[in-house]
CSV table of C-alpha atoms and ligand atoms in Angstrom, one decimal:
chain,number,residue,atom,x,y,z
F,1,UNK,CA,41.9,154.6,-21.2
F,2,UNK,CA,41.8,151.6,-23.8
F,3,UNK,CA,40.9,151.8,-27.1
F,4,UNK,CA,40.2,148.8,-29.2
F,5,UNK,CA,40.3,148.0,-33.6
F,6,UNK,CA,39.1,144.4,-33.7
F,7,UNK,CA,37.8,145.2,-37.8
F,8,UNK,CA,40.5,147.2,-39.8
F,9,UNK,CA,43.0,144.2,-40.2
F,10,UNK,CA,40.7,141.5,-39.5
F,11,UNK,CA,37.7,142.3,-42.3
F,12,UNK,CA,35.7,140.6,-39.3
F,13,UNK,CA,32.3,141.5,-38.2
F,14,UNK,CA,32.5,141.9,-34.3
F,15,UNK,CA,29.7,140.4,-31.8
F,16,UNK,CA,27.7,142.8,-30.5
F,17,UNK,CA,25.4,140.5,-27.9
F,18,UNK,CA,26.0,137.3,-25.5
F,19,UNK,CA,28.6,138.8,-23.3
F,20,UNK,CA,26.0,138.6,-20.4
F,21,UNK,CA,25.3,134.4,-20.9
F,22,UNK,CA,29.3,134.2,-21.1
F,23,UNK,CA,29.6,136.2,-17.8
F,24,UNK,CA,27.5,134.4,-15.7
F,25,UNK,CA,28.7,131.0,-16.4
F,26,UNK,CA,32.6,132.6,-15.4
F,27,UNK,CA,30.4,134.0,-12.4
F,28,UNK,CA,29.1,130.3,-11.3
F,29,UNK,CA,32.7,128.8,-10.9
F,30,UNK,CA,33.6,129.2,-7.3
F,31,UNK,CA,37.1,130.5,-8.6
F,32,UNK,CA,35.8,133.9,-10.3
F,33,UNK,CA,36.8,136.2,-7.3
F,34,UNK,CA,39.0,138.0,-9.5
F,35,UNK,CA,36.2,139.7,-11.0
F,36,UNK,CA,35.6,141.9,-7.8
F,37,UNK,CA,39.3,143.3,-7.7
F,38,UNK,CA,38.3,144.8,-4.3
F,39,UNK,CA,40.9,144.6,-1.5
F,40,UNK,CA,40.0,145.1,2.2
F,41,UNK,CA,41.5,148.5,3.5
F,42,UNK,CA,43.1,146.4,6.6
F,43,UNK,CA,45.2,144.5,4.2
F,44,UNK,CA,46.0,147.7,2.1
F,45,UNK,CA,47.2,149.6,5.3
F,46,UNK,CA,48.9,146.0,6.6
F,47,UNK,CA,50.5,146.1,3.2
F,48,UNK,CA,51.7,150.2,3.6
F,49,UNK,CA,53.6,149.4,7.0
F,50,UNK,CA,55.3,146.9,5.8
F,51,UNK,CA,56.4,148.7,3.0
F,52,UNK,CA,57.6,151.3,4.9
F,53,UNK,CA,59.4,148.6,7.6
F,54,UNK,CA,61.0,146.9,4.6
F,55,UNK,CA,62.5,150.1,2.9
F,56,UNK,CA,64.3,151.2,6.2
F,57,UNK,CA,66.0,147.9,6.3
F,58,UNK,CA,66.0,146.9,2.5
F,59,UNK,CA,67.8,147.8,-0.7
F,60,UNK,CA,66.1,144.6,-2.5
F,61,UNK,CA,63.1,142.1,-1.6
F,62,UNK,CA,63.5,138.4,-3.7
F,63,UNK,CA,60.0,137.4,-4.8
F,64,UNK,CA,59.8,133.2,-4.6
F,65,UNK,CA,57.0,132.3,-6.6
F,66,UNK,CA,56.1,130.4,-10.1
F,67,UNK,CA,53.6,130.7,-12.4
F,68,UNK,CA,50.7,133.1,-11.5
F,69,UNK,CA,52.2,133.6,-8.1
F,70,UNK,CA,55.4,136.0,-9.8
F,71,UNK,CA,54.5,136.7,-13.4
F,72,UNK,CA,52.1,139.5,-13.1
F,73,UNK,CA,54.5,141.3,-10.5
F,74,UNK,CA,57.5,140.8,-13.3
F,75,UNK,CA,55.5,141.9,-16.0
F,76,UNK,CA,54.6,145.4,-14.3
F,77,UNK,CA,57.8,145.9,-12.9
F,78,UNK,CA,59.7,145.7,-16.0
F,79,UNK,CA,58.1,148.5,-17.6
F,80,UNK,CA,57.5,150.7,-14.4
F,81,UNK,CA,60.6,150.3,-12.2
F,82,UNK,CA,64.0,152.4,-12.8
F,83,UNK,CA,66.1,149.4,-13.8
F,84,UNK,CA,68.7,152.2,-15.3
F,85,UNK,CA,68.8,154.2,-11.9
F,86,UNK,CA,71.2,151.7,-9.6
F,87,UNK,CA,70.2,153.3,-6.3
F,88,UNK,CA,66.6,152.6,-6.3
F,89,UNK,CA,64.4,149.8,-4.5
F,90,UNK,CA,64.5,146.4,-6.5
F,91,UNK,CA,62.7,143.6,-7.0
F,92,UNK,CA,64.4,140.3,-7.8
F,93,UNK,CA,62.9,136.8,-8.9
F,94,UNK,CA,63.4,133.2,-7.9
F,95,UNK,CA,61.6,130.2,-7.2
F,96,UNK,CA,60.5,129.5,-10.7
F,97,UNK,CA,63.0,127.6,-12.2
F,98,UNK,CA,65.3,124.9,-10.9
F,99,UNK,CA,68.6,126.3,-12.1
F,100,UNK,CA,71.1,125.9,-9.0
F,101,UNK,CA,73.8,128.4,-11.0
F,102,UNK,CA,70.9,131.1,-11.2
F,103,UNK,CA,70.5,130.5,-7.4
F,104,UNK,CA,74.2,130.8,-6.3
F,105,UNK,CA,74.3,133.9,-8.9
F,106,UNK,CA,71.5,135.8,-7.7
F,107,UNK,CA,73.2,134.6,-3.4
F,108,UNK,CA,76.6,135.8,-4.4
F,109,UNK,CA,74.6,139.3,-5.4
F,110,UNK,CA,73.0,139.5,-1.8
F,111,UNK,CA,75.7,138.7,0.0
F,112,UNK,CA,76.3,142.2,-0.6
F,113,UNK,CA,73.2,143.7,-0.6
F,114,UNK,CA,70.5,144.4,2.2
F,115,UNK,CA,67.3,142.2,1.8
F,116,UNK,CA,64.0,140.5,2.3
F,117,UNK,CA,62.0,137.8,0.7
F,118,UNK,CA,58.7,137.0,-0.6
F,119,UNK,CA,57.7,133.8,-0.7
F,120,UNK,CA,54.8,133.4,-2.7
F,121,UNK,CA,52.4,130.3,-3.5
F,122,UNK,CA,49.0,129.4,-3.2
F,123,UNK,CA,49.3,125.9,-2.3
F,124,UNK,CA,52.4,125.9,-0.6
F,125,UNK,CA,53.5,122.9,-2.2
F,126,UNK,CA,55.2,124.1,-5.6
F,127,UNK,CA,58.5,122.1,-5.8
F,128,UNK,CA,60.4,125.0,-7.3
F,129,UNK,CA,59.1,127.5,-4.8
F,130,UNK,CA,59.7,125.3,-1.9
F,131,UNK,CA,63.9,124.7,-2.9
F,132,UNK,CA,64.3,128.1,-3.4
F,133,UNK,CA,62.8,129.4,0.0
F,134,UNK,CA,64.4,126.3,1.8
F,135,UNK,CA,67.9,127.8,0.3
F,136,UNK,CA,67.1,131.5,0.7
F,137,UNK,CA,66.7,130.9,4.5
F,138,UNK,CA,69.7,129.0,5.1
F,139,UNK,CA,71.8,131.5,3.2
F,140,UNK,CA,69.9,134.4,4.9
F,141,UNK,CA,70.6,132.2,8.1
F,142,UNK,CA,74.1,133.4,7.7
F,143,UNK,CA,73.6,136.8,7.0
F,144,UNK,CA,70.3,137.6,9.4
F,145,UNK,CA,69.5,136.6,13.2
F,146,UNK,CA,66.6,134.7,13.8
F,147,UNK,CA,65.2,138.4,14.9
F,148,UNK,CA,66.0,140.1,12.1
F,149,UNK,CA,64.3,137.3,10.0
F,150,UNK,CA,61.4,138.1,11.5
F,151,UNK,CA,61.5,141.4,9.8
F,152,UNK,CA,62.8,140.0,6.7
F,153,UNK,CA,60.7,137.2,5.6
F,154,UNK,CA,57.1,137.1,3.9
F,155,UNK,CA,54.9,134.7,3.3
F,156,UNK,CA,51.6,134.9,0.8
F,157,UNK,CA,49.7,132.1,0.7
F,158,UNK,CA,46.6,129.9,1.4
F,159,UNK,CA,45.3,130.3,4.9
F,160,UNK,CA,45.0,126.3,5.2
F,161,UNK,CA,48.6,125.9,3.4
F,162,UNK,CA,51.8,124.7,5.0
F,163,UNK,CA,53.7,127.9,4.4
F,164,UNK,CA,51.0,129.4,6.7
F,165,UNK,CA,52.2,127.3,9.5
F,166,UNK,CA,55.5,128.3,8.7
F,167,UNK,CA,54.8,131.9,9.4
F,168,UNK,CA,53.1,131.7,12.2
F,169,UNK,CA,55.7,129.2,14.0
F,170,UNK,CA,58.5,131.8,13.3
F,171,UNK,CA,56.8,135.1,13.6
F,172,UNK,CA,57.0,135.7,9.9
F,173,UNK,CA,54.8,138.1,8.3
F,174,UNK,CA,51.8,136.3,6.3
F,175,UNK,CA,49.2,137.4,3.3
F,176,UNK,CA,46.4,135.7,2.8
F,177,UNK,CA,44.9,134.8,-1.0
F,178,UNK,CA,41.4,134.5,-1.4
F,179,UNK,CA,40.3,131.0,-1.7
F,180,UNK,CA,38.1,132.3,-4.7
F,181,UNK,CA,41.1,133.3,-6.5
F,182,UNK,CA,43.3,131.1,-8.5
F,183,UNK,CA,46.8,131.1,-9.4
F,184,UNK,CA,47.1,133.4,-12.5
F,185,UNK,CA,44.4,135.3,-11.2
F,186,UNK,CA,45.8,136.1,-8.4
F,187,UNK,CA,47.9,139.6,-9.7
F,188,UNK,CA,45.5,141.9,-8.0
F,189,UNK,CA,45.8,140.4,-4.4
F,190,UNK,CA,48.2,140.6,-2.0
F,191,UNK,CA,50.7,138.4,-4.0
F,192,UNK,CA,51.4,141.5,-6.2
F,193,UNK,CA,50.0,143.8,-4.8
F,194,UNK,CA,52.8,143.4,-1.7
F,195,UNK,CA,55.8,143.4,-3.3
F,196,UNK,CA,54.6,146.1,-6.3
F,197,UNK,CA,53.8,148.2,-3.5
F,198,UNK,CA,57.9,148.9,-3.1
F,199,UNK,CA,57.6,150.3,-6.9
F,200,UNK,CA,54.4,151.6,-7.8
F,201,UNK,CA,50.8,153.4,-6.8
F,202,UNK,CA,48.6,150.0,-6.1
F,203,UNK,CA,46.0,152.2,-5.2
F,204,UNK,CA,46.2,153.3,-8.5
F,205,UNK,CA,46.4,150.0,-9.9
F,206,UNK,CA,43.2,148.7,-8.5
F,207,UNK,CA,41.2,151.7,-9.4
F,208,UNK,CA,42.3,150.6,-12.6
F,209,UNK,CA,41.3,147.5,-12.2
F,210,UNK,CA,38.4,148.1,-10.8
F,211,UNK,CA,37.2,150.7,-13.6
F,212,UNK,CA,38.2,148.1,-16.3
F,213,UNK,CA,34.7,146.8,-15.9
F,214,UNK,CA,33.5,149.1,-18.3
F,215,UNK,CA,35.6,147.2,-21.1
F,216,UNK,CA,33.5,143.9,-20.4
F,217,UNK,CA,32.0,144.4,-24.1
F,218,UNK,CA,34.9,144.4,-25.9
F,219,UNK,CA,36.5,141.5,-23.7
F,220,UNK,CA,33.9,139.2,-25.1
F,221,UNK,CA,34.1,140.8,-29.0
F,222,UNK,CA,38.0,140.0,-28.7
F,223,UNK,CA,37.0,136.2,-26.7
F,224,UNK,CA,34.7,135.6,-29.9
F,225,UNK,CA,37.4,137.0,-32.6
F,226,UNK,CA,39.9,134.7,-31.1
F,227,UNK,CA,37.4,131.7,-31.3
F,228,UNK,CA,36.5,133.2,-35.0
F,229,UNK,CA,40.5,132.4,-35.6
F,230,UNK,CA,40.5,129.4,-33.6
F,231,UNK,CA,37.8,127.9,-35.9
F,232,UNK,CA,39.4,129.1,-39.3
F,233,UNK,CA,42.4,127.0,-38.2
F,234,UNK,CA,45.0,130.1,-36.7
F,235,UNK,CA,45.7,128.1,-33.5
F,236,UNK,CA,48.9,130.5,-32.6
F,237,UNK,CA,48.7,134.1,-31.0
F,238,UNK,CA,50.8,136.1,-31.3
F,239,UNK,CA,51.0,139.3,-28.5
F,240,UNK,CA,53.5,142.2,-30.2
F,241,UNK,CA,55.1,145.0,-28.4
F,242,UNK,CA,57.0,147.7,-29.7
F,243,UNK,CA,58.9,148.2,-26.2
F,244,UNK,CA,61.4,145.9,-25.1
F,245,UNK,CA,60.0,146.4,-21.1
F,246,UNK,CA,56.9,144.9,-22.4
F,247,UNK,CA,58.3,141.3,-23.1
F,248,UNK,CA,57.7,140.1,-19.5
F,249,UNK,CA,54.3,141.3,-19.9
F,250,UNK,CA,54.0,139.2,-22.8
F,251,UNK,CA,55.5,136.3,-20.7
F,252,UNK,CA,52.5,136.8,-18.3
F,253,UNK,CA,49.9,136.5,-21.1
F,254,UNK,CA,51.3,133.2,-22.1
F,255,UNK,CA,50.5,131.9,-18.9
F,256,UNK,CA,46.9,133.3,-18.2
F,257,UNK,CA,45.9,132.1,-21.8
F,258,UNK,CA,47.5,128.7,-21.9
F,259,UNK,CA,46.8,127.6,-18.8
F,260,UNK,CA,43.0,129.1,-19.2
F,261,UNK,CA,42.2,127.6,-22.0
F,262,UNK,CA,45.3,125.1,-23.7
F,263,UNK,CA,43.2,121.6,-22.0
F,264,UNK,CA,41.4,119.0,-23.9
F,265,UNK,CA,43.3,119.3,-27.1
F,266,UNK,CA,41.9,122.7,-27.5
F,267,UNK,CA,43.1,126.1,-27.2
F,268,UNK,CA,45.3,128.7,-28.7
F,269,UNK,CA,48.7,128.8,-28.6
F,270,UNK,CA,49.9,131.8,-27.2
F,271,UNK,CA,53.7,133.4,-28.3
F,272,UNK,CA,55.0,137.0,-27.8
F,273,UNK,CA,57.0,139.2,-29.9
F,274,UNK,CA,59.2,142.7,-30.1
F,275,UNK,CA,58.7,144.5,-32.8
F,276,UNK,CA,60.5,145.9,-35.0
F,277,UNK,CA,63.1,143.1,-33.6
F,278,UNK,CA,61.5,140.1,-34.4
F,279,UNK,CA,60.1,141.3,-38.0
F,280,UNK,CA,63.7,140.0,-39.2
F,281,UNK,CA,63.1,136.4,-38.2
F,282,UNK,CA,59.4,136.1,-37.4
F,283,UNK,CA,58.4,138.4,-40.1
F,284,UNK,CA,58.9,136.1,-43.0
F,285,UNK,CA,57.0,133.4,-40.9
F,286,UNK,CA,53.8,135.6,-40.7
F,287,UNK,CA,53.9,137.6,-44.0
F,288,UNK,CA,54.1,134.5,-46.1
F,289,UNK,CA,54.6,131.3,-44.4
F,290,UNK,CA,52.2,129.1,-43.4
F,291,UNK,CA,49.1,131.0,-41.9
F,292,UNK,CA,48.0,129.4,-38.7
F,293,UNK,CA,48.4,132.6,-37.1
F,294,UNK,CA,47.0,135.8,-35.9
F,295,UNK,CA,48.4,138.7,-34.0
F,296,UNK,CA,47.5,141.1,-30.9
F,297,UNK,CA,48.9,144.7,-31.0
F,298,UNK,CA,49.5,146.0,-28.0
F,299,UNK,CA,50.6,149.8,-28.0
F,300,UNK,CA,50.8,153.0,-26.6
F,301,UNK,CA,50.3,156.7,-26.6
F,302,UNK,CA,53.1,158.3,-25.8
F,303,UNK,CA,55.8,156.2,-28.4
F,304,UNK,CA,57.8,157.5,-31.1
F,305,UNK,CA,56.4,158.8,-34.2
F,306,UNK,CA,58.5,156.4,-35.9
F,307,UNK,CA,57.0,154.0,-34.1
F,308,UNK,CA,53.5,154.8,-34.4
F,309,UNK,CA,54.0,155.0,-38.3
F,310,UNK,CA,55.7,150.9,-37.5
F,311,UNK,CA,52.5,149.7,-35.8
F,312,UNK,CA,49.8,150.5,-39.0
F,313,UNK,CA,51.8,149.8,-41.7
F,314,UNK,CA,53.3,146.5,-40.0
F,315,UNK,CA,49.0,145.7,-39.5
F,316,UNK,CA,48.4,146.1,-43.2
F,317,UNK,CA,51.5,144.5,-44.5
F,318,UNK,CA,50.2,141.2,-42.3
F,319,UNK,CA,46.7,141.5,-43.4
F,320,UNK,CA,46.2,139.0,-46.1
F,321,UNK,CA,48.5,136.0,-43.6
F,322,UNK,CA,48.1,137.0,-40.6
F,323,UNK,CA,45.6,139.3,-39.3
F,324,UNK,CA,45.7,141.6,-36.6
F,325,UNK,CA,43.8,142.5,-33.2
F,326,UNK,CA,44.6,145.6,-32.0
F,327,UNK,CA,44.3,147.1,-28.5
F,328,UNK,CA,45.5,150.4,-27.5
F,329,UNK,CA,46.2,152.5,-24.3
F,330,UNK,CA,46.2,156.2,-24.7
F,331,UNK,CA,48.6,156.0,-21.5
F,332,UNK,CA,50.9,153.4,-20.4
F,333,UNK,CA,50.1,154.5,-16.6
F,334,UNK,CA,49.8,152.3,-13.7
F,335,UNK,CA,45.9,153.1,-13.7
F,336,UNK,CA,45.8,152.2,-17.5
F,337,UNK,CA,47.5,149.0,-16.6
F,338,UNK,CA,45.1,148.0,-14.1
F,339,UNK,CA,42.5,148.3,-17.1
F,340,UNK,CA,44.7,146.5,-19.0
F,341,UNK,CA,45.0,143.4,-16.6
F,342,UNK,CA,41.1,143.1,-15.7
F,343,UNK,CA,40.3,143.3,-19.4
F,344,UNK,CA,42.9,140.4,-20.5
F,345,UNK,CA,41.3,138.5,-17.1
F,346,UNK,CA,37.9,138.6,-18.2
F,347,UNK,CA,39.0,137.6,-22.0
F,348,UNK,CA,40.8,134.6,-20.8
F,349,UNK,CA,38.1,133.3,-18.7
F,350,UNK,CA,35.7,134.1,-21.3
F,351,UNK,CA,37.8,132.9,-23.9
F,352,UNK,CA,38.0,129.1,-22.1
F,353,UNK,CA,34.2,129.5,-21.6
F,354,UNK,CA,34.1,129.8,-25.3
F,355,UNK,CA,36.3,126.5,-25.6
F,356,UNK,CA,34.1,124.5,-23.2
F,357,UNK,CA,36.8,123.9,-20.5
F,358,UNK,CA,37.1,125.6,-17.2
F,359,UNK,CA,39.0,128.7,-17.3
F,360,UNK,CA,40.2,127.8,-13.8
F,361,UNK,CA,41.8,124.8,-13.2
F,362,UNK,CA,45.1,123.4,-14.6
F,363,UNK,CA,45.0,119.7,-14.6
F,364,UNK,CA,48.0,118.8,-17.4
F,365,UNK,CA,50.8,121.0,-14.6
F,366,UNK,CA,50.5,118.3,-12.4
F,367,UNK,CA,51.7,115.5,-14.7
F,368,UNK,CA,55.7,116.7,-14.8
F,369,UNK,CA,55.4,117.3,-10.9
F,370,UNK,CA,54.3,113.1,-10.8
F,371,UNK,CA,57.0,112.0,-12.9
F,372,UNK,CA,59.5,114.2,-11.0
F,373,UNK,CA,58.2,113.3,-7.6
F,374,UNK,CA,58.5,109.0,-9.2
F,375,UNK,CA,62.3,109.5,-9.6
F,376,UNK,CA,62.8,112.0,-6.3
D,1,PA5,O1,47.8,129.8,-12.5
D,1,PA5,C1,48.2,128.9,-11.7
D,1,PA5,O2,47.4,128.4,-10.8
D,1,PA5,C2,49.6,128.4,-11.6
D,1,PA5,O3,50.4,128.9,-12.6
D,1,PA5,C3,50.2,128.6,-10.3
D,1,PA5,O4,50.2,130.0,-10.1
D,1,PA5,C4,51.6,128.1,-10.2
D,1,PA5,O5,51.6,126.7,-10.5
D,1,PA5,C5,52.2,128.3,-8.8
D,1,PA5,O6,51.3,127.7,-7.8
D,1,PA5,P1,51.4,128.0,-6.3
D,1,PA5,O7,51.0,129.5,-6.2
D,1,PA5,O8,50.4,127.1,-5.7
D,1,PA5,O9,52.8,127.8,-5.9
């Protein structure tokens, strides 16, 4: 269950109508199928087999993907898998960054290992993605025969896309995304729901989801407080944690809310911090420096008492600089998660809705991709 304090350390008065005129302009954009976090029961059982199928064969499945198509999946597998226990089922990332040493790094690690990959993009045509998988296969070439590929190779994509093709000329598995589902929407779907499924309930997670409906309220009081902010100049966010295995989920709510709403010259900008870490370097910033920014708590039942006595007193000492939003889970369960993730998805949307741009699209990505494609 979440709990929210959007007044104590803000001295704001919250919204208490509109959220209905907000949600039906998110619900007239033809990419707000994430609001029905609904999966067919064919692709949940398609999903079990070949979870089962991989973990006979497996000891680590690679997830390809950038952006919205591996983020989500990182950020729930750092703080649910046993990274300390050295015998259990990973996951492993690439396809995000161009760094050929990371690549030969994380080869170097298979080549002992057992595994399977996951390539993972809506378009099929993400540059970083596309190297990655093109060297996965040839190194797996050498490890795998063209049979046992078969077994080891996923693909998640568009139905229309090229990686499609690909599957279905070599007998690779495929998962279809939604057409009505963008990008950094797209956590709840096959492309994390697959490869979570080695580490977690996602049953679980989409009741979650599916029950986070009830928190549509408060998703448009903390949309308007962050416009409230916007307005009065705070144009940074900043997302605290007070557990290190957080940080990745941090790293996901960068990229829902920048890309969401960062267009037009508008938008906040969104940063993430561990606290009490980063109260000996950020912490002067915020408690007396220049105050263009405000802060979301994110915390837990369940953490030291230590801790819990951090989280208030760090809120009040910020108060006068930088205010605080704070949202609270009386569990950190996968099922609280899944609450946790519908809830920042309707924000974001509404949030961009708020800004007057489209929660949806990311038009500014594709300028590096031109400029790279020029000197390719
Ligand atoms: O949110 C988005 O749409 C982006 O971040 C994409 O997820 C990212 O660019 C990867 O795109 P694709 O899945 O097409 O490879």
């Amino acid at each position: 269950m979440l709990t929210f304090d959007f007044e104590t350390y803000t001295n704001k008065k919250i919204p208490k109508e509109g959220w209905q005129e907000i949600l039906k302009k998110v619900e007239q954009n033809s990419m707000s199928g994430f609001l029905n976090p609904f999966v067919p029961s064919s692709l949940l059982d398609q999903i079990k087999s070949k979870k089962e199928e991989i973990k006979k064969h497996s000891q680590v499945l690679v997830v390809v993907g950038a952006g919205g198509s591996f983020a989500g999946c990182r950020a729930l597998d750092s703080i649910f898998s046993s990274y300390w226990n050295p015998s259990s089922f990973s996951l492993l990332y690439a396809g995000y960054q161009l760094s050929e040493e990371y690549l030969e790094r994380l080869k170097n690690y298979l080549k002992e290992k057992e595994f399977s990959i996951n390539v993972i993009s809506k378009s099929g045509t993400t540059l970083e993605t596309n190297i990655t998988y093109q060297s996965l296969l040839a190194f797996m070439k050498t490890k795998y025969t063209e049979e046992e590929l078969k077994q080891r190779i996923f693909i998640t994509s568009d139905e229309n896309s090229k990686l499609k093709m690909e599957a279905d000329q070599n007998g690779y598995t495929f998962f279809p995304i939604p057409k009505n589902i963008g990008g950094r929407y797209s956590l709840l779907t096959a492309v994390g729901l697959f490869p979570l499924s080695l580490i977690l309930d996602i049953e679980e997670l989409l009741k979650g989801a599916q029950e986070g409906k009830q928190y549509i309220e408060e998703a448009y009081q903390y949309a308007c407080l962050r416009k409230a902010m916007y307005d009065e100049k705070r144009g940074v966010e900043n997302f605290v944690f007070y557990e290190e295995k957080f940080l990745p989920f941090g790293e996901w709510l960068k990229q829902l809310f920048s890309e969401s709403e960062g267009k037009k010259q508008r938008g906040i900008l969104p940063i993430s911090s561990l606290y009490t870490r980063d109260l000996h370097s950020l912490g002067q910033f915020l408690q007396e420096g220049n105050p263009i920014v405000f802060e979301t708590v994110i915390d837990f039942d369940g953490m030291d008492s230590l801790q819990q006595t951090a989280v208030s007193s760090v809120c009040k000492a910020h108060q006068k600089n930088t205010p605080s939003l704070r949202i609270h889970g009386t569990d950190c369960s996968v099922y609280t998660m899944g609450q946790l993730i519908y809830f920042f998805f309707l924000s974001a949307s509404f949030s961009a809705v708020l800004m007057d741009v489209d929660p949806f699209d990311q038009p500014g990505v594709e300028a590096y991709k031109e400029e790279m494609r020029n000197v390719i």
